[in-house]
């Protein structure tokens, strides 16, 4: 299996010529992945933020089976179906009140493309044809398609590879670090300057609220986010919040925007929406955005083949119901406490630049990038699945992980950093 894979299959951000470690998984249950050789790994990654309820969950399996017996898919042009309507109802109820319109997209990256297109179409619909650029902050990650790539961090997103092919947007500095950091004017001064100077060219500010994920696993304050909302209003610019990683409770609030008590004009959600079962995301917007576009242009110009896929939507409904009917706040708080205690010993290590935790997210930032060829097998030998990137050894476990399993994961992180990543 591994030999054929290496010969023919691309993996995420991987070389076709590489011999990086590759582990075949044959099943997964609760917080454990089972490898082909019978070993079990406690999963710290929740399949990149998605599998918040754990794997092979009876309620999600049942929802998928029920929907499969009814219909797996049907086109969404001119047709609708119960899973789409029920999912939209839940998203509208859970997200901040101004967000009333739902576009169901087939992945996070596509939902970001949809958000960017909505912002552009909205500005055009208002006669603001010059507003074609986005403002974002450095250190962000918004996906791998072209529109999304153009608002990713220019270095982390390897913009140099695509120079000449990507639209050139405007970048403000990385938000100052620290969830609890008090806001000072200097923190948003450059962003304010950009908007003052380029305001009439700007369609929207795009950012990941509170947590920058794949761009560096950094946390910023609700006060910063609230100030960004004010600046957008002052300059007639929309705010797009990319909650694809942070949504559905991960940071300790249902959505990261809730920490600041603000609503964006457009919000992207994905990843945990289907509980890690199927690819689906959503772009929500206000009535004002939707109605302005629709009055001027007659339509919003996007419509993927698998839009609102009933199977994915049915599982998303079940996943959201499971989340909202359970003690997710307590579970995320317990993860936060366990991550703080478990990762704290790493702070004293000479290899470590920073240790930070927010909600169900735990990060050890190293001084040098890890050697994956050594570090990845070392985690597997310790019975856990942790997938570092660059200088970051980080986890965002399923919400259902027990304290004992979490302690195993954090102990392995500290051990591997101390004894395998010698720096
Ligand atoms: C993962 C992610 C995306 C892209 O989602 P895909 O489903 O991988 O296309 C976009 N934005 C953020 C913040 C993400 O974490």
mmCIF file with all atom_site columns, C-alpha atoms in Angstrom, residues 189-359:
data_model
loop_
_atom_site.group_PDB
_atom_site.id
_atom_site.type_symbol
_atom_site.label_atom_id
_atom_site.label_alt_id
_atom_site.label_comp_id
_atom_site.label_asym_id
_atom_site.label_entity_id
_atom_site.label_seq_id
_atom_site.pdbx_PDB_ins_code
_atom_site.Cartn_x
_atom_site.Cartn_y
_atom_site.Cartn_z
_atom_site.occupancy
_atom_site.B_iso_or_equiv
_atom_site.pdbx_formal_charge
_atom_site.auth_seq_id
_atom_site.auth_comp_id
_atom_site.auth_asym_id
_atom_site.auth_atom_id
_atom_site.pdbx_PDB_model_num
ATOM 1   C CA . UNK A 1 189 ? -2.090  52.090 13.583  1.00 0.00 ? 189 UNK A CA 1
ATOM 2   C CA . UNK A 1 190 ? -0.735  50.547 10.369  1.00 0.00 ? 190 UNK A CA 1
ATOM 3   C CA . UNK A 1 191 ? -4.050  48.904 9.559   1.00 0.00 ? 191 UNK A CA 1
ATOM 4   C CA . UNK A 1 192 ? -5.779  52.259 10.131  1.00 0.00 ? 192 UNK A CA 1
ATOM 5   C CA . UNK A 1 193 ? -3.190  53.973 7.875   1.00 0.00 ? 193 UNK A CA 1
ATOM 6   C CA . UNK A 1 194 ? -3.715  51.415 5.098   1.00 0.00 ? 194 UNK A CA 1
ATOM 7   C CA . UNK A 1 195 ? -7.450  51.996 5.205   1.00 0.00 ? 195 UNK A CA 1
ATOM 8   C CA . UNK A 1 196 ? -7.027  55.768 5.316   1.00 0.00 ? 196 UNK A CA 1
ATOM 9   C CA . UNK A 1 197 ? -4.656  55.727 2.355   1.00 0.00 ? 197 UNK A CA 1
ATOM 10  C CA . UNK A 1 198 ? -6.337  53.043 0.217   1.00 0.00 ? 198 UNK A CA 1
ATOM 11  C CA . UNK A 1 199 ? -9.869  53.094 1.637   1.00 0.00 ? 199 UNK A CA 1
ATOM 12  C CA . UNK A 1 200 ? -11.578 53.746 -1.685  1.00 0.00 ? 200 UNK A CA 1
ATOM 13  C CA . UNK A 1 201 ? -9.775  50.788 -3.335  1.00 0.00 ? 201 UNK A CA 1
ATOM 14  C CA . UNK A 1 202 ? -10.655 48.318 -0.587  1.00 0.00 ? 202 UNK A CA 1
ATOM 15  C CA . UNK A 1 203 ? -13.607 45.916 -0.760  1.00 0.00 ? 203 UNK A CA 1
ATOM 16  C CA . UNK A 1 204 ? -13.094 44.115 2.542   1.00 0.00 ? 204 UNK A CA 1
ATOM 17  C CA . UNK A 1 205 ? -10.812 43.335 5.441   1.00 0.00 ? 205 UNK A CA 1
ATOM 18  C CA . UNK A 1 206 ? -10.265 39.575 5.693   1.00 0.00 ? 206 UNK A CA 1
ATOM 19  C CA . UNK A 1 207 ? -8.870  37.870 8.767   1.00 0.00 ? 207 UNK A CA 1
ATOM 20  C CA . UNK A 1 208 ? -9.016  34.879 11.068  1.00 0.00 ? 208 UNK A CA 1
ATOM 21  C CA . UNK A 1 209 ? -10.556 36.217 14.284  1.00 0.00 ? 209 UNK A CA 1
ATOM 22  C CA . UNK A 1 210 ? -8.583  35.572 17.538  1.00 0.00 ? 210 UNK A CA 1
ATOM 23  C CA . UNK A 1 211 ? -6.557  32.597 16.238  1.00 0.00 ? 211 UNK A CA 1
ATOM 24  C CA . UNK A 1 212 ? -4.317  32.561 13.191  1.00 0.00 ? 212 UNK A CA 1
ATOM 25  C CA . UNK A 1 213 ? -4.174  28.838 12.440  1.00 0.00 ? 213 UNK A CA 1
ATOM 26  C CA . UNK A 1 214 ? -2.009  27.263 9.760   1.00 0.00 ? 214 UNK A CA 1
ATOM 27  C CA . UNK A 1 215 ? -0.164  30.584 9.279   1.00 0.00 ? 215 UNK A CA 1
ATOM 28  C CA . UNK A 1 216 ? 1.492   30.302 12.690  1.00 0.00 ? 216 UNK A CA 1
ATOM 29  C CA . UNK A 1 217 ? -0.907  29.285 15.476  1.00 0.00 ? 217 UNK A CA 1
ATOM 30  C CA . UNK A 1 218 ? -0.947  32.788 17.026  1.00 0.00 ? 218 UNK A CA 1
ATOM 31  C CA . UNK A 1 219 ? -3.597  34.287 19.316  1.00 0.00 ? 219 UNK A CA 1
ATOM 32  C CA . UNK A 1 220 ? -4.712  37.911 19.466  1.00 0.00 ? 220 UNK A CA 1
ATOM 33  C CA . UNK A 1 221 ? -7.149  39.819 21.639  1.00 0.00 ? 221 UNK A CA 1
ATOM 34  C CA . UNK A 1 222 ? -10.883 40.385 21.311  1.00 0.00 ? 222 UNK A CA 1
ATOM 35  C CA . UNK A 1 223 ? -10.138 44.110 21.758  1.00 0.00 ? 223 UNK A CA 1
ATOM 36  C CA . UNK A 1 224 ? -8.013  44.047 18.589  1.00 0.00 ? 224 UNK A CA 1
ATOM 37  C CA . UNK A 1 225 ? -10.815 42.340 16.683  1.00 0.00 ? 225 UNK A CA 1
ATOM 38  C CA . UNK A 1 226 ? -13.387 44.821 17.967  1.00 0.00 ? 226 UNK A CA 1
ATOM 39  C CA . UNK A 1 227 ? -11.167 47.706 16.785  1.00 0.00 ? 227 UNK A CA 1
ATOM 40  C CA . UNK A 1 228 ? -10.867 46.106 13.321  1.00 0.00 ? 228 UNK A CA 1
ATOM 41  C CA . UNK A 1 229 ? -14.674 46.018 13.158  1.00 0.00 ? 229 UNK A CA 1
ATOM 42  C CA . UNK A 1 230 ? -14.799 49.750 14.000  1.00 0.00 ? 230 UNK A CA 1
ATOM 43  C CA . UNK A 1 231 ? -12.179 50.581 11.366  1.00 0.00 ? 231 UNK A CA 1
ATOM 44  C CA . UNK A 1 232 ? -14.149 48.681 8.725   1.00 0.00 ? 232 UNK A CA 1
ATOM 45  C CA . UNK A 1 233 ? -17.253 50.692 9.562   1.00 0.00 ? 233 UNK A CA 1
ATOM 46  C CA . UNK A 1 234 ? -15.343 53.978 9.506   1.00 0.00 ? 234 UNK A CA 1
ATOM 47  C CA . UNK A 1 235 ? -14.071 53.222 5.988   1.00 0.00 ? 235 UNK A CA 1
ATOM 48  C CA . UNK A 1 236 ? -17.169 51.638 4.414   1.00 0.00 ? 236 UNK A CA 1
ATOM 49  C CA . UNK A 1 237 ? -15.356 48.336 4.089   1.00 0.00 ? 237 UNK A CA 1
ATOM 50  C CA . UNK A 1 238 ? -16.827 44.885 4.748   1.00 0.00 ? 238 UNK A CA 1
ATOM 51  C CA . UNK A 1 239 ? -15.360 42.583 7.394   1.00 0.00 ? 239 UNK A CA 1
ATOM 52  C CA . UNK A 1 240 ? -14.866 38.938 6.385   1.00 0.00 ? 240 UNK A CA 1
ATOM 53  C CA . UNK A 1 241 ? -14.193 36.625 9.346   1.00 0.00 ? 241 UNK A CA 1
ATOM 54  C CA . UNK A 1 242 ? -12.628 33.300 8.419   1.00 0.00 ? 242 UNK A CA 1
ATOM 55  C CA . UNK A 1 243 ? -13.864 31.035 11.240  1.00 0.00 ? 243 UNK A CA 1
ATOM 56  C CA . UNK A 1 244 ? -13.075 27.828 9.367   1.00 0.00 ? 244 UNK A CA 1
ATOM 57  C CA . UNK A 1 245 ? -10.635 26.697 12.075  1.00 0.00 ? 245 UNK A CA 1
ATOM 58  C CA . UNK A 1 246 ? -12.069 28.583 15.056  1.00 0.00 ? 246 UNK A CA 1
ATOM 59  C CA . UNK A 1 247 ? -15.783 27.902 14.578  1.00 0.00 ? 247 UNK A CA 1
ATOM 60  C CA . UNK A 1 248 ? -17.926 25.483 16.589  1.00 0.00 ? 248 UNK A CA 1
ATOM 61  C CA . UNK A 1 249 ? -16.358 26.011 19.992  1.00 0.00 ? 249 UNK A CA 1
ATOM 62  C CA . UNK A 1 250 ? -12.644 25.434 19.457  1.00 0.00 ? 250 UNK A CA 1
ATOM 63  C CA . UNK A 1 251 ? -11.501 28.666 21.145  1.00 0.00 ? 251 UNK A CA 1
ATOM 64  C CA . UNK A 1 252 ? -13.914 28.335 24.079  1.00 0.00 ? 252 UNK A CA 1
ATOM 65  C CA . UNK A 1 253 ? -16.641 30.448 22.435  1.00 0.00 ? 253 UNK A CA 1
ATOM 66  C CA . UNK A 1 254 ? -18.990 29.065 19.773  1.00 0.00 ? 254 UNK A CA 1
ATOM 67  C CA . UNK A 1 255 ? -17.339 31.416 17.257  1.00 0.00 ? 255 UNK A CA 1
ATOM 68  C CA . UNK A 1 256 ? -14.162 33.418 17.848  1.00 0.00 ? 256 UNK A CA 1
ATOM 69  C CA . UNK A 1 257 ? -16.055 36.632 16.979  1.00 0.00 ? 257 UNK A CA 1
ATOM 70  C CA . UNK A 1 258 ? -18.226 35.992 20.060  1.00 0.00 ? 258 UNK A CA 1
ATOM 71  C CA . UNK A 1 259 ? -15.211 36.761 22.306  1.00 0.00 ? 259 UNK A CA 1
ATOM 72  C CA . UNK A 1 260 ? -15.362 40.332 20.981  1.00 0.00 ? 260 UNK A CA 1
ATOM 73  C CA . UNK A 1 261 ? -19.152 40.534 20.747  1.00 0.00 ? 261 UNK A CA 1
ATOM 74  C CA . UNK A 1 262 ? -18.902 41.569 17.109  1.00 0.00 ? 262 UNK A CA 1
ATOM 75  C CA . UNK A 1 263 ? -20.415 40.317 13.891  1.00 0.00 ? 263 UNK A CA 1
ATOM 76  C CA . UNK A 1 264 ? -18.621 40.301 10.562  1.00 0.00 ? 264 UNK A CA 1
ATOM 77  C CA . UNK A 1 265 ? -20.521 41.095 7.354   1.00 0.00 ? 265 UNK A CA 1
ATOM 78  C CA . UNK A 1 266 ? -19.408 37.786 5.892   1.00 0.00 ? 266 UNK A CA 1
ATOM 79  C CA . UNK A 1 267 ? -18.312 34.683 7.814   1.00 0.00 ? 267 UNK A CA 1
ATOM 80  C CA . UNK A 1 268 ? -16.733 31.448 6.597   1.00 0.00 ? 268 UNK A CA 1
ATOM 81  C CA . UNK A 1 269 ? -17.179 28.214 8.551   1.00 0.00 ? 269 UNK A CA 1
ATOM 82  C CA . UNK A 1 270 ? -16.029 24.715 7.684   1.00 0.00 ? 270 UNK A CA 1
ATOM 83  C CA . UNK A 1 271 ? -13.711 22.095 9.153   1.00 0.00 ? 271 UNK A CA 1
ATOM 84  C CA . UNK A 1 272 ? -15.631 20.968 12.302  1.00 0.00 ? 272 UNK A CA 1
ATOM 85  C CA . UNK A 1 273 ? -19.005 21.671 10.661  1.00 0.00 ? 273 UNK A CA 1
ATOM 86  C CA . UNK A 1 274 ? -19.440 18.054 9.536   1.00 0.00 ? 274 UNK A CA 1
ATOM 87  C CA . UNK A 1 275 ? -17.660 16.647 12.598  1.00 0.00 ? 275 UNK A CA 1
ATOM 88  C CA . UNK A 1 276 ? -14.825 15.495 10.352  1.00 0.00 ? 276 UNK A CA 1
ATOM 89  C CA . UNK A 1 277 ? -17.001 13.270 8.131   1.00 0.00 ? 277 UNK A CA 1
ATOM 90  C CA . UNK A 1 278 ? -17.341 14.978 4.762   1.00 0.00 ? 278 UNK A CA 1
ATOM 91  C CA . UNK A 1 279 ? -16.063 18.075 3.045   1.00 0.00 ? 279 UNK A CA 1
ATOM 92  C CA . UNK A 1 280 ? -18.452 21.009 3.370   1.00 0.00 ? 280 UNK A CA 1
ATOM 93  C CA . UNK A 1 281 ? -18.184 24.650 4.391   1.00 0.00 ? 281 UNK A CA 1
ATOM 94  C CA . UNK A 1 282 ? -20.483 27.653 4.444   1.00 0.00 ? 282 UNK A CA 1
ATOM 95  C CA . UNK A 1 283 ? -20.267 31.380 3.766   1.00 0.00 ? 283 UNK A CA 1
ATOM 96  C CA . UNK A 1 284 ? -22.795 33.422 5.697   1.00 0.00 ? 284 UNK A CA 1
ATOM 97  C CA . UNK A 1 285 ? -23.589 37.049 4.979   1.00 0.00 ? 285 UNK A CA 1
ATOM 98  C CA . UNK A 1 286 ? -25.939 39.805 6.070   1.00 0.00 ? 286 UNK A CA 1
ATOM 99  C CA . UNK A 1 287 ? -29.244 40.612 4.380   1.00 0.00 ? 287 UNK A CA 1
ATOM 100 C CA . UNK A 1 288 ? -27.642 43.921 3.343   1.00 0.00 ? 288 UNK A CA 1
ATOM 101 C CA . UNK A 1 289 ? -24.848 42.172 1.399   1.00 0.00 ? 289 UNK A CA 1
ATOM 102 C CA . UNK A 1 290 ? -27.156 39.554 -0.147  1.00 0.00 ? 290 UNK A CA 1
ATOM 103 C CA . UNK A 1 291 ? -29.909 42.001 -1.095  1.00 0.00 ? 291 UNK A CA 1
ATOM 104 C CA . UNK A 1 292 ? -27.562 44.641 -2.495  1.00 0.00 ? 292 UNK A CA 1
ATOM 105 C CA . UNK A 1 293 ? -25.891 42.080 -4.776  1.00 0.00 ? 293 UNK A CA 1
ATOM 106 C CA . UNK A 1 294 ? -29.182 40.555 -5.833  1.00 0.00 ? 294 UNK A CA 1
ATOM 107 C CA . UNK A 1 295 ? -30.935 43.872 -6.583  1.00 0.00 ? 295 UNK A CA 1
ATOM 108 C CA . UNK A 1 296 ? -28.073 45.144 -8.735  1.00 0.00 ? 296 UNK A CA 1
ATOM 109 C CA . UNK A 1 297 ? -26.877 41.995 -10.485 1.00 0.00 ? 297 UNK A CA 1
ATOM 110 C CA . UNK A 1 298 ? -29.829 39.638 -10.269 1.00 0.00 ? 298 UNK A CA 1
ATOM 111 C CA . UNK A 1 299 ? -27.629 36.838 -8.968  1.00 0.00 ? 299 UNK A CA 1
ATOM 112 C CA . UNK A 1 300 ? -24.569 35.909 -6.990  1.00 0.00 ? 300 UNK A CA 1
ATOM 113 C CA . UNK A 1 301 ? -22.260 34.230 -9.479  1.00 0.00 ? 301 UNK A CA 1
ATOM 114 C CA . UNK A 1 302 ? -21.188 30.966 -7.900  1.00 0.00 ? 302 UNK A CA 1
ATOM 115 C CA . UNK A 1 303 ? -22.682 27.448 -7.881  1.00 0.00 ? 303 UNK A CA 1
ATOM 116 C CA . UNK A 1 304 ? -20.616 24.309 -7.487  1.00 0.00 ? 304 UNK A CA 1
ATOM 117 C CA . UNK A 1 305 ? -21.847 20.930 -8.793  1.00 0.00 ? 305 UNK A CA 1
ATOM 118 C CA . UNK A 1 306 ? -21.992 19.400 -5.313  1.00 0.00 ? 306 UNK A CA 1
ATOM 119 C CA . UNK A 1 307 ? -23.437 22.510 -3.656  1.00 0.00 ? 307 UNK A CA 1
ATOM 120 C CA . UNK A 1 308 ? -25.354 21.660 -0.451  1.00 0.00 ? 308 UNK A CA 1
ATOM 121 C CA . UNK A 1 309 ? -24.556 17.952 -0.818  1.00 0.00 ? 309 UNK A CA 1
ATOM 122 C CA . UNK A 1 310 ? -27.337 16.272 1.217   1.00 0.00 ? 310 UNK A CA 1
ATOM 123 C CA . UNK A 1 311 ? -25.072 13.627 2.755   1.00 0.00 ? 311 UNK A CA 1
ATOM 124 C CA . UNK A 1 312 ? -22.604 16.208 4.078   1.00 0.00 ? 312 UNK A CA 1
ATOM 125 C CA . UNK A 1 313 ? -25.419 18.547 5.167   1.00 0.00 ? 313 UNK A CA 1
ATOM 126 C CA . UNK A 1 314 ? -27.215 15.752 7.060   1.00 0.00 ? 314 UNK A CA 1
ATOM 127 C CA . UNK A 1 315 ? -24.038 14.867 8.944   1.00 0.00 ? 315 UNK A CA 1
ATOM 128 C CA . UNK A 1 316 ? -23.386 18.567 9.644   1.00 0.00 ? 316 UNK A CA 1
ATOM 129 C CA . UNK A 1 317 ? -26.873 18.900 11.157  1.00 0.00 ? 317 UNK A CA 1
ATOM 130 C CA . UNK A 1 318 ? -26.219 15.869 13.374  1.00 0.00 ? 318 UNK A CA 1
ATOM 131 C CA . UNK A 1 319 ? -22.786 17.201 14.350  1.00 0.00 ? 319 UNK A CA 1
ATOM 132 C CA . UNK A 1 320 ? -24.142 20.630 15.297  1.00 0.00 ? 320 UNK A CA 1
ATOM 133 C CA . UNK A 1 321 ? -26.978 19.034 17.296  1.00 0.00 ? 321 UNK A CA 1
ATOM 134 C CA . UNK A 1 322 ? -24.487 16.823 19.105  1.00 0.00 ? 322 UNK A CA 1
ATOM 135 C CA . UNK A 1 323 ? -22.384 19.874 19.903  1.00 0.00 ? 323 UNK A CA 1
ATOM 136 C CA . UNK A 1 324 ? -25.164 22.159 21.090  1.00 0.00 ? 324 UNK A CA 1
ATOM 137 C CA . UNK A 1 325 ? -26.919 19.479 23.140  1.00 0.00 ? 325 UNK A CA 1
ATOM 138 C CA . UNK A 1 326 ? -23.710 18.482 24.944  1.00 0.00 ? 326 UNK A CA 1
ATOM 139 C CA . UNK A 1 327 ? -21.409 20.154 27.478  1.00 0.00 ? 327 UNK A CA 1
ATOM 140 C CA . UNK A 1 328 ? -19.013 21.544 24.855  1.00 0.00 ? 328 UNK A CA 1
ATOM 141 C CA . UNK A 1 329 ? -18.007 24.560 26.943  1.00 0.00 ? 329 UNK A CA 1
ATOM 142 C CA . UNK A 1 330 ? -16.956 22.329 29.842  1.00 0.00 ? 330 UNK A CA 1
ATOM 143 C CA . UNK A 1 331 ? -15.150 19.958 27.519  1.00 0.00 ? 331 UNK A CA 1
ATOM 144 C CA . UNK A 1 332 ? -13.179 22.716 25.808  1.00 0.00 ? 332 UNK A CA 1
ATOM 145 C CA . UNK A 1 333 ? -12.407 24.263 29.219  1.00 0.00 ? 333 UNK A CA 1
ATOM 146 C CA . UNK A 1 334 ? -11.137 20.856 30.394  1.00 0.00 ? 334 UNK A CA 1
ATOM 147 C CA . UNK A 1 335 ? -8.954  20.565 27.287  1.00 0.00 ? 335 UNK A CA 1
ATOM 148 C CA . UNK A 1 336 ? -7.611  24.056 27.977  1.00 0.00 ? 336 UNK A CA 1
ATOM 149 C CA . UNK A 1 337 ? -6.740  23.170 31.581  1.00 0.00 ? 337 UNK A CA 1
ATOM 150 C CA . UNK A 1 338 ? -5.122  19.876 30.560  1.00 0.00 ? 338 UNK A CA 1
ATOM 151 C CA . UNK A 1 339 ? -3.122  21.522 27.782  1.00 0.00 ? 339 UNK A CA 1
ATOM 152 C CA . UNK A 1 340 ? -1.873  24.274 30.128  1.00 0.00 ? 340 UNK A CA 1
ATOM 153 C CA . UNK A 1 341 ? -0.703  21.795 32.758  1.00 0.00 ? 341 UNK A CA 1
ATOM 154 C CA . UNK A 1 342 ? 0.642   19.251 30.307  1.00 0.00 ? 342 UNK A CA 1
ATOM 155 C CA . UNK A 1 343 ? 2.602   21.625 28.066  1.00 0.00 ? 343 UNK A CA 1
ATOM 156 C CA . UNK A 1 344 ? 3.955   23.915 30.800  1.00 0.00 ? 344 UNK A CA 1
ATOM 157 C CA . UNK A 1 345 ? 7.149   21.810 31.369  1.00 0.00 ? 345 UNK A CA 1
ATOM 158 C CA . UNK A 1 346 ? 8.166   22.553 27.757  1.00 0.00 ? 346 UNK A CA 1
ATOM 159 C CA . UNK A 1 347 ? 8.563   26.248 28.567  1.00 0.00 ? 347 UNK A CA 1
ATOM 160 C CA . UNK A 1 348 ? 11.864  25.671 30.374  1.00 0.00 ? 348 UNK A CA 1
ATOM 161 C CA . UNK A 1 349 ? 13.464  23.733 27.494  1.00 0.00 ? 349 UNK A CA 1
ATOM 162 C CA . UNK A 1 350 ? 16.206  25.494 25.540  1.00 0.00 ? 350 UNK A CA 1
ATOM 163 C CA . UNK A 1 351 ? 14.628  24.369 22.217  1.00 0.00 ? 351 UNK A CA 1
ATOM 164 C CA . UNK A 1 352 ? 11.361  26.158 23.035  1.00 0.00 ? 352 UNK A CA 1
ATOM 165 C CA . UNK A 1 353 ? 10.543  29.758 22.108  1.00 0.00 ? 353 UNK A CA 1
ATOM 166 C CA . UNK A 1 354 ? 6.969   29.837 23.444  1.00 0.00 ? 354 UNK A CA 1
ATOM 167 C CA . UNK A 1 355 ? 4.168   27.715 24.852  1.00 0.00 ? 355 UNK A CA 1
ATOM 168 C CA . UNK A 1 356 ? 0.609   28.943 24.351  1.00 0.00 ? 356 UNK A CA 1
ATOM 169 C CA . UNK A 1 357 ? -2.868  27.578 24.908  1.00 0.00 ? 357 UNK A CA 1
ATOM 170 C CA . UNK A 1 358 ? -6.331  28.880 24.071  1.00 0.00 ? 358 UNK A CA 1
ATOM 171 C CA . UNK A 1 359 ? -9.468  26.767 24.395  1.00 0.00 ? 359 UNK A CA 1
#
